[in-house]
Coordinates of C-alpha atoms in Angstrom, one line a residue:
M28 CA 168.9 98.8 142.2
T29 CA 167.5 102.3 142.2
L30 CA 164.0 103.6 141.5
S31 CA 165.2 105.2 138.2
S32 CA 166.4 101.9 136.9
L33 CA 163.0 100.4 137.5
S34 CA 161.4 103.1 135.3
T35 CA 163.4 101.8 132.3
G36 CA 163.1 98.1 133.0
R37 CA 160.5 95.4 132.4
Y38 CA 158.5 96.6 135.4
S39 CA 157.4 99.7 133.4
I40 CA 155.0 97.7 131.2
L41 CA 152.0 97.6 133.6
P42 CA 152.5 101.1 134.9
E43 CA 152.7 102.5 131.4
L44 CA 149.6 100.6 130.3
R45 CA 147.8 102.1 133.3
R46 CA 149.0 105.6 132.4
I47 CA 147.7 105.2 128.8
Q48 CA 144.3 103.9 130.0
E49 CA 143.9 106.6 132.6
K50 CA 144.6 109.2 129.9
H51 CA 142.3 107.8 127.2
G52 CA 139.9 105.6 129.1
Y53 CA 141.3 102.6 127.1
L54 CA 144.5 101.5 125.5
D55 CA 144.8 103.8 122.6
R56 CA 146.6 101.9 119.7
D57 CA 148.7 104.9 118.7
E58 CA 149.9 105.3 122.2
L59 CA 150.7 101.6 122.4
K60 CA 152.7 101.9 119.2
R61 CA 154.7 104.9 120.6
F62 CA 155.4 103.0 123.8
S63 CA 156.5 99.9 121.8
K64 CA 158.9 102.0 119.7
S65 CA 160.4 103.9 122.7
S66 CA 160.8 100.9 124.9
G67 CA 161.7 98.3 122.3
I68 CA 158.9 96.0 123.6
P69 CA 157.1 94.3 120.7
L70 CA 153.5 95.3 120.2
Y71 CA 152.4 91.7 120.3
R72 CA 153.8 91.4 123.8
L73 CA 151.9 94.5 125.0
Q74 CA 148.8 93.0 123.5
A75 CA 149.4 89.7 125.2
V76 CA 149.8 91.3 128.6
A77 CA 146.9 93.8 128.2
S78 CA 144.5 91.1 127.1
F79 CA 145.1 89.0 130.2
F80 CA 144.1 91.5 132.9
P81 CA 140.5 92.6 133.3
H82 CA 141.4 96.1 134.2
F83 CA 142.6 97.0 130.7
R84 CA 140.2 98.0 127.8
L85 CA 141.4 97.5 124.2
T86 CA 138.4 99.6 122.8
P87 CA 136.9 102.9 123.9
A88 CA 134.8 102.8 127.1
P89 CA 131.3 104.2 127.4
A90 CA 131.0 107.7 128.9
V91 CA 129.6 106.1 132.0
T92 CA 130.6 102.6 133.1
V93 CA 128.6 100.7 135.8
K94 CA 130.3 97.6 137.3
V95 CA 128.3 95.4 139.7
C96 CA 130.0 92.8 141.9
R97 CA 128.4 89.4 141.3
D98 CA 130.3 87.3 143.9
T99 CA 129.6 85.7 147.3
A100 CA 128.4 88.5 149.8
C101 CA 127.1 90.7 147.0
H102 CA 125.3 87.7 145.5
L103 CA 123.7 87.1 148.9
A104 CA 122.6 90.7 148.9
G105 CA 120.8 90.4 145.6
A106 CA 123.5 91.6 143.2
A107 CA 122.1 89.4 140.3
S108 CA 118.8 91.3 140.3
T109 CA 120.6 94.6 140.8
L110 CA 122.7 93.8 137.7
E111 CA 119.7 92.9 135.6
D112 CA 117.8 96.1 136.6
L113 CA 120.7 98.3 135.9
R114 CA 121.3 96.7 132.5
L115 CA 118.0 98.3 131.4
L116 CA 120.0 101.6 131.5
A117 CA 122.6 100.4 129.0
S118 CA 122.9 102.6 126.0
D119 CA 125.6 104.0 123.7
G120 CA 126.7 106.2 126.6
V121 CA 126.2 103.8 129.5
G122 CA 127.9 100.4 129.8
V123 CA 126.7 98.0 132.5
E124 CA 128.7 94.8 133.4
G125 CA 129.2 92.3 136.1
V126 CA 132.6 92.2 137.7
S127 CA 134.5 90.0 140.2
C128 CA 134.8 91.0 143.8
P129 CA 136.2 94.5 144.5
G130 CA 136.9 93.8 148.1
R131 CA 133.9 95.6 149.8
C132 CA 132.1 92.4 151.0
D133 CA 131.1 94.1 154.3
R134 CA 128.8 96.6 152.5
P135 CA 127.1 94.7 149.7
P136 CA 126.1 95.0 147.0
A137 CA 129.2 96.8 145.7
V138 CA 128.7 98.9 142.6
C139 CA 131.4 101.0 140.9
I140 CA 130.1 103.9 138.7
G141 CA 132.9 105.6 136.9
E142 CA 135.8 106.0 139.5
F143 CA 133.6 105.8 142.6
H144 CA 132.2 103.0 144.7
Y145 CA 128.6 102.9 145.9
L146 CA 128.0 100.3 148.6
G147 CA 124.8 98.9 150.0
R148 CA 122.6 101.1 147.8
T149 CA 119.2 100.2 146.5
T150 CA 118.6 99.8 142.8
D151 CA 116.6 103.1 142.7
E152 CA 119.4 105.0 144.4
L153 CA 121.9 103.5 141.8
K154 CA 119.6 104.5 138.9
R155 CA 119.5 108.1 140.2
I156 CA 123.3 108.2 140.5
V157 CA 123.8 106.8 136.9
S158 CA 121.4 109.4 135.6
A159 CA 123.3 112.2 137.4
C160 CA 126.6 110.8 135.8
V161 CA 125.0 110.9 132.4
E162 CA 124.0 114.5 132.9
G163 CA 127.4 115.4 134.2
N164 CA 126.1 116.3 137.7
A165 CA 127.8 113.5 139.7
S166 CA 130.5 114.2 142.2
A167 CA 132.6 112.2 144.7
E168 CA 130.6 113.6 147.6
G169 CA 127.9 111.0 147.4
A170 CA 130.3 108.1 146.9
D171 CA 131.3 105.7 149.7
H172 CA 134.9 105.7 151.0
D173 CA 136.8 103.2 153.1
A174 CA 138.3 106.0 155.2
G175 CA 134.9 107.6 155.9
R176 CA 133.6 104.7 158.1
P177 CA 134.6 103.3 161.5
R178 CA 136.5 100.1 161.3
Y179 CA 135.2 97.1 163.2
P180 CA 135.6 97.1 166.1
S181 CA 136.4 100.7 166.7
S182 CA 138.8 99.8 169.5
G183 CA 140.7 96.8 170.7
W184 CA 143.1 96.3 167.8
M185 CA 146.5 95.5 169.3
I186 CA 148.6 95.3 166.2
D187 CA 150.0 98.9 166.3
P188 CA 152.8 99.4 168.8
Y189 CA 152.6 103.1 168.1
A190 CA 149.2 103.6 169.5
D191 CA 150.5 106.8 171.1
G192 CA 150.9 108.3 167.6
S193 CA 154.7 108.3 167.5
R194 CA 155.1 106.0 164.5
D195 CA 158.8 106.6 164.7
Y196 CA 160.1 103.3 163.2
A197 CA 161.6 102.3 166.5
A198 CA 162.3 98.7 165.4
V199 CA 164.0 99.8 162.3
K200 CA 166.2 102.2 164.2
K201 CA 167.1 99.6 166.8
F202 CA 168.2 97.0 164.4
A203 CA 169.8 99.4 161.8
A204 CA 172.0 100.6 164.7
A205 CA 172.9 97.0 165.5
K206 CA 173.7 96.3 161.8
N207 CA 175.9 99.4 161.5
E208 CA 177.9 98.3 164.5
D209 CA 178.7 95.1 162.8
L210 CA 179.8 96.7 159.5
P211 CA 183.5 97.0 160.3
R212 CA 183.6 93.3 161.2
E213 CA 184.1 90.5 158.7
R214 CA 180.9 89.1 157.2
E215 CA 179.3 86.1 158.9
E216 CA 180.6 82.7 158.2
P217 CA 178.5 80.2 156.2
G218 CA 176.0 78.5 158.4
K219 CA 176.2 81.2 161.1
T220 CA 174.5 84.6 161.5
L221 CA 175.4 87.8 163.3
P222 CA 174.0 88.3 166.8
W223 CA 171.4 91.0 165.7
I224 CA 170.1 88.7 163.0
D225 CA 169.9 85.8 165.5
A226 CA 167.9 88.1 167.8
I227 CA 165.3 88.8 165.1
F228 CA 165.1 85.1 164.1
T229 CA 164.6 84.2 167.7
E230 CA 161.7 86.8 168.1
L231 CA 160.0 85.5 164.9
D232 CA 160.4 81.9 166.2
D233 CA 159.1 82.8 169.7
A234 CA 156.1 84.5 168.0
S235 CA 155.4 81.5 165.7
L236 CA 154.7 84.1 163.1
R237 CA 153.4 82.5 159.9
G238 CA 152.2 83.6 156.5
M239 CA 148.7 85.1 156.9
G240 CA 147.7 84.6 153.3
G241 CA 146.5 81.1 153.8
A242 CA 149.6 78.8 153.5
G243 CA 150.8 79.4 157.0
Q244 CA 154.5 78.9 156.3
P245 CA 156.8 80.1 159.1
A246 CA 158.0 83.6 158.4
R247 CA 161.4 82.9 159.8
D248 CA 162.1 80.1 157.3
K249 CA 161.3 82.4 154.3
W250 CA 163.5 85.2 155.7
R251 CA 166.4 82.9 156.3
D252 CA 166.1 81.3 152.9
V253 CA 166.3 84.7 151.2
R254 CA 169.2 85.8 153.3
D255 CA 171.1 82.6 152.6
A256 CA 170.4 83.0 148.8
V257 CA 171.9 86.5 148.9
A258 CA 174.9 85.3 150.8
E259 CA 175.5 82.5 148.3
A260 CA 175.3 85.0 145.4
R261 CA 177.9 87.2 147.1
R262 CA 180.1 84.1 147.7
R263 CA 179.9 83.3 144.0
Q264 CA 180.4 87.0 143.1
T265 CA 177.2 87.1 141.0
D266 CA 174.2 89.4 140.9
D267 CA 173.3 89.8 144.6
R268 CA 170.1 91.8 144.3
A269 CA 167.1 90.6 146.2
F270 CA 163.6 91.9 146.7
I271 CA 160.9 92.2 149.4
V272 CA 157.3 92.0 148.0
V273 CA 154.1 92.6 150.0
N274 CA 151.1 90.6 148.5
G275 CA 148.3 93.1 148.9
D276 CA 146.3 91.8 145.9
E277 CA 143.5 90.3 148.1
S278 CA 141.1 89.4 145.3
E279 CA 139.5 86.4 147.0
P280 CA 135.8 87.1 147.5
A281 CA 135.0 87.6 151.2
T282 CA 138.6 88.6 152.0
F283 CA 139.1 92.3 152.8
K284 CA 141.2 92.5 156.0
D285 CA 144.3 93.8 154.1
R286 CA 142.2 96.6 152.8
E287 CA 141.9 97.9 156.4
L288 CA 145.5 97.3 157.3
L289 CA 146.8 99.1 154.3
L290 CA 144.5 102.0 155.0
H291 CA 144.8 102.4 158.8
F292 CA 148.3 101.0 159.4
P293 CA 150.5 101.6 156.3
H294 CA 153.4 102.5 158.7
L295 CA 153.4 99.0 160.0
V296 CA 153.5 97.5 156.5
V297 CA 156.3 99.8 155.4
E298 CA 158.3 99.1 158.6
G299 CA 157.8 95.4 158.1
V300 CA 159.2 95.7 154.6
I301 CA 162.3 97.7 155.8
L302 CA 163.0 95.2 158.6
A303 CA 162.8 92.3 156.2
G304 CA 165.1 94.2 153.9
L305 CA 167.6 94.7 156.7
V306 CA 167.6 91.0 157.7
T307 CA 167.8 89.6 154.2
D308 CA 170.1 92.2 152.7
A309 CA 167.5 92.9 150.0
S310 CA 168.0 95.8 147.7
E311 CA 164.4 97.0 147.2
G312 CA 160.8 96.7 148.5
F313 CA 157.5 96.7 146.8
I314 CA 153.9 96.8 148.1
F315 CA 151.7 95.2 145.5
I316 CA 148.1 96.5 145.9
R317 CA 145.0 95.8 143.8
H318 CA 144.0 98.8 141.6
E319 CA 140.5 99.0 143.2
Y320 CA 142.1 100.1 146.5
H321 CA 142.5 103.8 145.6
E322 CA 142.6 105.0 149.2
Q323 CA 145.0 102.3 150.3
I324 CA 147.4 103.1 147.5
A325 CA 147.4 106.7 148.4
A326 CA 147.9 105.9 152.1
C327 CA 150.9 103.7 151.4
E328 CA 152.5 106.2 149.0
A329 CA 152.1 108.9 151.6
E330 CA 153.6 106.8 154.3
I331 CA 156.6 105.8 152.0
R332 CA 157.3 109.6 151.5
R333 CA 157.1 110.1 155.3
A334 CA 159.5 107.2 155.9
E335 CA 161.9 108.6 153.2
S336 CA 161.9 112.0 155.0
M337 CA 162.8 110.1 158.2
G338 CA 165.8 108.4 156.5
V339 CA 164.5 104.9 157.0
C340 CA 164.1 104.0 153.3
G341 CA 164.7 105.6 149.9
A342 CA 167.5 106.0 147.4
Y343 CA 169.7 106.8 150.3
A344 CA 168.4 106.1 153.8
S345 CA 170.5 107.8 156.4
V346 CA 169.3 105.6 159.2
L347 CA 170.1 102.5 157.3
G348 CA 173.4 103.9 155.9
D349 CA 172.4 102.4 152.6
S350 CA 169.9 102.5 149.7
F351 CA 166.6 100.7 150.2
P352 CA 163.8 102.1 147.9
V353 CA 160.2 101.1 148.7
S354 CA 157.4 101.7 146.3
V355 CA 153.8 100.8 145.5
F356 CA 153.2 98.5 142.6
V357 CA 149.5 98.7 141.4
S358 CA 148.0 95.4 140.3
P359 CA 146.0 95.5 137.1
G360 CA 143.5 93.0 138.6
G361 CA 142.7 89.4 138.4
Y362 CA 142.2 86.9 141.2
I363 CA 145.0 84.7 140.1
C364 CA 147.6 87.5 140.9
G365 CA 147.0 86.6 144.6
E366 CA 149.0 83.4 143.9
Q367 CA 152.6 84.4 144.6
S368 CA 154.3 83.2 141.4
A369 CA 151.5 84.7 139.3
L370 CA 152.0 88.0 141.1
I371 CA 155.7 87.9 140.3
E372 CA 154.9 87.2 136.6
A373 CA 152.6 90.3 136.6
M374 CA 155.3 92.5 138.1
S375 CA 157.7 91.2 135.5
G376 CA 155.6 92.6 132.7
R377 CA 154.1 89.2 131.7
R378 CA 150.7 87.6 131.9
G379 CA 149.8 86.7 135.5
E380 CA 150.1 82.9 135.0
P381 CA 151.5 80.8 137.9
R382 CA 154.9 79.3 137.4
N383 CA 155.9 75.7 137.8
L384 CA 157.8 75.2 141.0
P385 CA 160.6 74.6 141.8
P386 CA 162.6 76.8 141.9
K387 CA 160.9 78.7 144.7
L388 CA 160.7 82.4 144.9
E389 CA 163.1 82.6 147.8
T390 CA 165.9 81.8 145.4
N391 CA 164.4 82.7 142.0
G392 CA 161.7 85.3 142.2
L393 CA 161.5 88.8 140.7
D394 CA 164.1 89.3 138.0
D395 CA 165.1 85.7 138.8
R396 CA 166.6 87.0 142.1
P397 CA 165.9 86.0 145.7
T398 CA 162.5 87.4 146.7
L399 CA 160.7 87.4 150.0
L400 CA 156.9 87.5 149.3
S401 CA 154.4 87.5 152.1
N402 CA 150.9 88.7 153.0
V403 CA 150.2 92.3 154.2
E404 CA 149.3 91.1 157.6
T405 CA 152.5 89.1 158.0
F406 CA 154.7 92.1 157.5
A407 CA 152.4 94.3 159.6
W408 CA 152.8 92.2 162.8
V409 CA 156.6 92.3 162.6
P410 CA 157.0 95.8 164.3
Y411 CA 154.9 94.6 167.2
I412 CA 156.9 91.5 167.6
L413 CA 160.3 93.2 167.5
I414 CA 159.2 96.0 169.8
N415 CA 157.2 94.0 172.4
S416 CA 158.9 90.5 171.9
G417 CA 157.8 87.4 170.1
K418 CA 156.8 85.8 173.5
K419 CA 154.5 88.7 174.2
Y420 CA 152.8 88.2 170.8
A421 CA 152.5 84.5 171.3
S422 CA 150.8 85.1 174.7
L423 CA 148.0 86.9 173.0
G424 CA 146.4 83.6 171.8
V425 CA 143.8 81.6 173.7
N426 CA 143.0 77.9 174.1
G427 CA 146.7 77.0 173.8
R428 CA 147.2 78.9 170.5
K429 CA 149.8 81.6 169.8
G430 CA 149.3 85.1 168.7
R431 CA 146.5 87.1 167.0
R432 CA 145.3 87.6 163.5
F433 CA 142.7 89.3 161.4
F434 CA 139.6 87.8 159.8
S435 CA 137.1 89.3 157.4
M436 CA 133.5 88.4 158.3
C437 CA 130.6 88.8 155.9
G438 CA 127.3 87.2 154.8
D439 CA 124.3 86.8 157.0
V440 CA 125.7 88.3 160.2
D441 CA 124.5 91.4 162.1
R442 CA 127.9 93.1 162.0
P443 CA 130.1 92.2 159.1
G444 CA 133.6 93.7 159.1
V445 CA 137.3 93.1 159.9
Y446 CA 138.2 91.7 163.3
E447 CA 141.5 91.2 165.1
V448 CA 141.1 88.2 167.3
P449 CA 143.2 85.9 169.4
M450 CA 144.3 82.7 167.7
G451 CA 142.1 79.9 169.0
L452 CA 138.9 81.9 169.4
T453 CA 135.9 79.7 168.6
L454 CA 133.7 80.1 165.7
R455 CA 130.8 80.5 168.2
E456 CA 132.5 83.5 169.8
M457 CA 133.2 85.1 166.4
I458 CA 129.7 84.8 165.1
Y459 CA 127.7 85.4 168.3
G460 CA 130.1 87.4 170.5
D461 CA 129.2 91.0 171.3
E462 CA 132.7 92.1 170.4
Y463 CA 132.4 90.5 167.0
C464 CA 129.6 89.7 164.6
Q465 CA 126.7 89.8 167.2
G466 CA 124.8 86.9 165.7
I467 CA 122.9 86.0 162.6
A468 CA 121.0 88.7 160.9
G469 CA 117.2 88.7 161.6
G470 CA 117.7 86.2 164.4
R471 CA 117.7 83.4 162.0
K472 CA 119.5 80.1 162.5
L473 CA 123.0 79.2 161.1
K474 CA 123.0 76.9 158.1
A475 CA 126.7 76.9 156.9
V476 CA 130.0 78.6 157.0
A477 CA 132.5 79.1 154.2
P478 CA 135.9 79.1 156.1
S479 CA 137.9 80.5 153.2
G480 CA 135.7 82.4 150.8
P481 CA 134.5 80.4 147.8
S482 CA 137.7 78.3 147.7
G483 CA 137.3 76.5 151.0
G484 CA 133.9 74.9 150.4
F485 CA 131.0 75.0 152.9
L486 CA 130.9 73.6 156.4
P487 CA 127.4 72.4 157.6
T488 CA 126.4 73.1 161.2
R489 CA 127.7 69.6 162.2
L490 CA 130.7 67.7 160.9
T491 CA 130.1 64.0 160.9
D492 CA 133.2 62.0 161.9
P493 CA 135.8 64.8 161.3
G494 CA 138.9 63.5 159.8
G495 CA 137.3 60.3 158.4
H496 CA 137.9 56.7 159.2
P497 CA 140.3 55.7 160.5
R498 CA 141.7 58.8 162.2
D499 CA 145.4 59.3 161.9
G500 CA 147.5 60.2 164.9
R501 CA 147.5 63.9 164.1
T502 CA 143.7 64.0 163.7
E503 CA 143.1 62.0 166.8
K504 CA 145.3 64.2 169.0
A505 CA 143.6 67.4 167.6
W506 CA 140.2 65.8 168.3
Q507 CA 141.1 64.7 171.8
D508 CA 142.5 68.2 172.7
L509 CA 139.5 69.9 171.3
A510 CA 137.1 67.6 173.1
R511 CA 138.9 68.3 176.4
R512 CA 138.8 72.1 176.0
R513 CA 135.2 72.2 174.7
G514 CA 133.8 69.6 177.1
F515 CA 132.3 67.1 174.7
D516 CA 132.7 63.3 174.6
P517 CA 136.0 62.4 173.0
G518 CA 134.3 59.3 171.5
A519 CA 131.7 61.3 169.7
R520 CA 131.6 61.0 166.0
D521 CA 130.4 64.4 165.1
L522 CA 131.2 68.0 165.9
D523 CA 129.3 71.3 166.2
I524 CA 131.3 73.6 163.9
L525 CA 130.7 76.4 166.4
D526 CA 133.2 74.5 168.6
L527 CA 135.9 74.8 166.0
E528 CA 138.7 77.1 167.0
L529 CA 140.0 79.5 164.4
E530 CA 143.5 78.1 164.0
L531 CA 145.0 76.8 160.8
D532 CA 146.6 73.6 162.1
L533 CA 143.4 72.5 163.8
F534 CA 141.4 73.0 160.6
R535 CA 144.0 71.0 158.7
A536 CA 143.9 68.2 161.2
L537 CA 140.2 67.9 161.7
S538 CA 138.9 68.7 158.2
P539 CA 141.7 68.1 155.6
T540 CA 139.3 68.8 152.7
H541 CA 138.7 72.3 154.0
M542 CA 141.0 75.2 154.8
L543 CA 140.9 78.2 157.1
G544 CA 141.5 81.4 155.1
A545 CA 141.2 85.1 156.1
G546 CA 137.7 85.5 154.9
L547 CA 134.7 83.7 156.4
V548 CA 131.2 83.8 155.0
V549 CA 128.2 83.0 157.1
Y550 CA 124.9 81.6 155.6
D551 CA 121.6 81.5 157.4
E552 CA 118.9 78.9 157.3
T553 CA 117.1 80.4 154.3
R554 CA 120.0 80.0 151.8
D555 CA 120.1 77.5 149.0
M556 CA 123.7 76.1 149.3
A557 CA 123.6 74.6 145.8
E558 CA 122.9 78.1 144.4
Q559 CA 125.9 79.4 146.5
A560 CA 128.1 76.6 145.1
V561 CA 127.1 77.6 141.5
N562 CA 128.0 81.2 142.3
A563 CA 131.4 80.1 143.6
L564 CA 132.1 78.1 140.5
E565 CA 131.0 81.0 138.3
F566 CA 133.6 83.2 140.0
Y567 CA 136.4 80.7 139.1
R568 CA 135.1 80.4 135.6
N569 CA 135.1 84.2 135.2
E570 CA 138.6 84.4 136.6
S571 CA 140.0 81.6 134.4
C572 CA 140.9 79.3 137.3
G573 CA 139.9 76.1 135.7

C-alpha cells in the first residue's frame, strides 16, 4: 500500500474535513457537497462523522474563540471561575466555551485562544489577550509552547540510546541487514521463526516490555500475533497487508507523557514503528496524534522526512529494500479515540465508537487487516531495548520490578511534570523526592491520589484491608512481598498508600477496584473529594462515555 493510495481511500475523510475547516473556520456546506461528489461519499455519512468529533464545527465560528479546559488539574486551578469570568466577554465576535482536557495539565488552567495556548495565566491576563485578539493585535509571541520550556527533570531520562546526537537508526539498520540476509532462503515454516525474528522476540521477552497505555499486555505477544496473521494471509494467498499504528491520542485528563515523548524523541517513536514493521511484515505505519498537539505533529512529520532521506522508511526505503511508508494521522479529538478500536474506527472514516470484540485488532484491525496498535511509549522504548538488550532494560527497575516508564504528575504538587522512573519506585519517592515532585504545594498534607486520572477513582492516604476479605493467593503474595520490602507488619490490615510501588501488577493485586495509569493526580488536605468526583463524572458525560 502506498501513500498515494491512502489519499483516495476511506482514510481521506477526516483529513479532508480538517482541510475544509482550516480553510473556512467551519465545515462549509458547499465544500462538503463538492467533496461528497468528487469522492462518492454520501453527504449524510460526512455529516455523521463530522457531528461525532468535537473538533469540527458545522456553523461559522466567532472571529475569536476562547476555550477553557474544565477538567481535573485545571478544575483544581480554578478553571470554573476563569470560565465564568471570560464568558462575560462573549459577544457576536467572541465565543467562550468549556472544553475537555487539551493535555497541558502541568500548567493549569489551560486556555486556548484562537490557535494558541495560554497556560497558567490569570483571568486579567487572559482578558487582555482576548482584547488584543479582537483588535487584531495578537501574535504567537505571547503564547505558551511545549518546546519553549524545560522538560521535567532536565536530565536523567534514559530512554534515548542516541544521547550522543547520532540518531542513526542503528537498530533498524542492524535488523534490516539480518532480514535481507534471509531473503534468498525459503520463508519460515509454520510455528517457527527466522533467527533474527527470534532474537527480537527474546529481547522483548527479557525486557518484559508491556503496553504503556494502561492494559499492560506483553508487547511480544501482540507483535507475534500480527506476524502470524500476515503469514496466514500469505499461506491462503489473500490480502496480506498489515499496519502499525501508534496511539498518541492521549486524551485522558492528567495524562500528558506522550506529549513530551512525541516532541523530544520523535526519532524513537518512528524507529519503533519501523522495527515493528520489519518484524510483523507490515506494509505501512501511522502515528495517530491528537489535533491539539501542533508542535508534536510537526516534530514527527519532520522526523519522518529525515528518516525517509536516510532510506529507513518511505515509498521505497533503500535500507529496508522494500516499501514502508510512515505518516502522521491527526485525530479530530474525543477522549473515546484513546480506546484502540474506536481509534481504528476514526481512522477508517467512521464515528469513533468502540467495536465489539472479538475479532481482535491483531487479526482484523485497520481495513480489516492485521494491525499492531500500541502506545507511544511502548514503541519509543524498543530502540533502547534492541540496542542495549532486554536484560539491560529490565535491570533498570527497583524493588524487584523490571524496566522504566513515564508518569505524568499533576495536581497539588510543587513540581508537576513528566518523569521517567524505575518500575517499582514508591509513591512516597515520586511525590516527595527531590528528583521528582518535591512535595505537596504549600507544605500541606496529602489527602488523596488518583492513580489513573479520573478513570481510576481516588485512593485515600490509607487503604483498609487491601484486597478485601478473604485475600486470594495472588493478593496475599503481593501483600507479603510488599510488607517485607517496606518493613511493616505482614498481618496488618491497612496500608499507607505512600508505600505502594508504581507497578501495574501490584496495583491489580492489592487494589483490584483501582488501576495504575500513566497520569497521577495528587490532592491536598483542603480538597473536597466529592466535588472532584463530580468533576470527573462531568468529564465522562461531556465525552459521551456513559
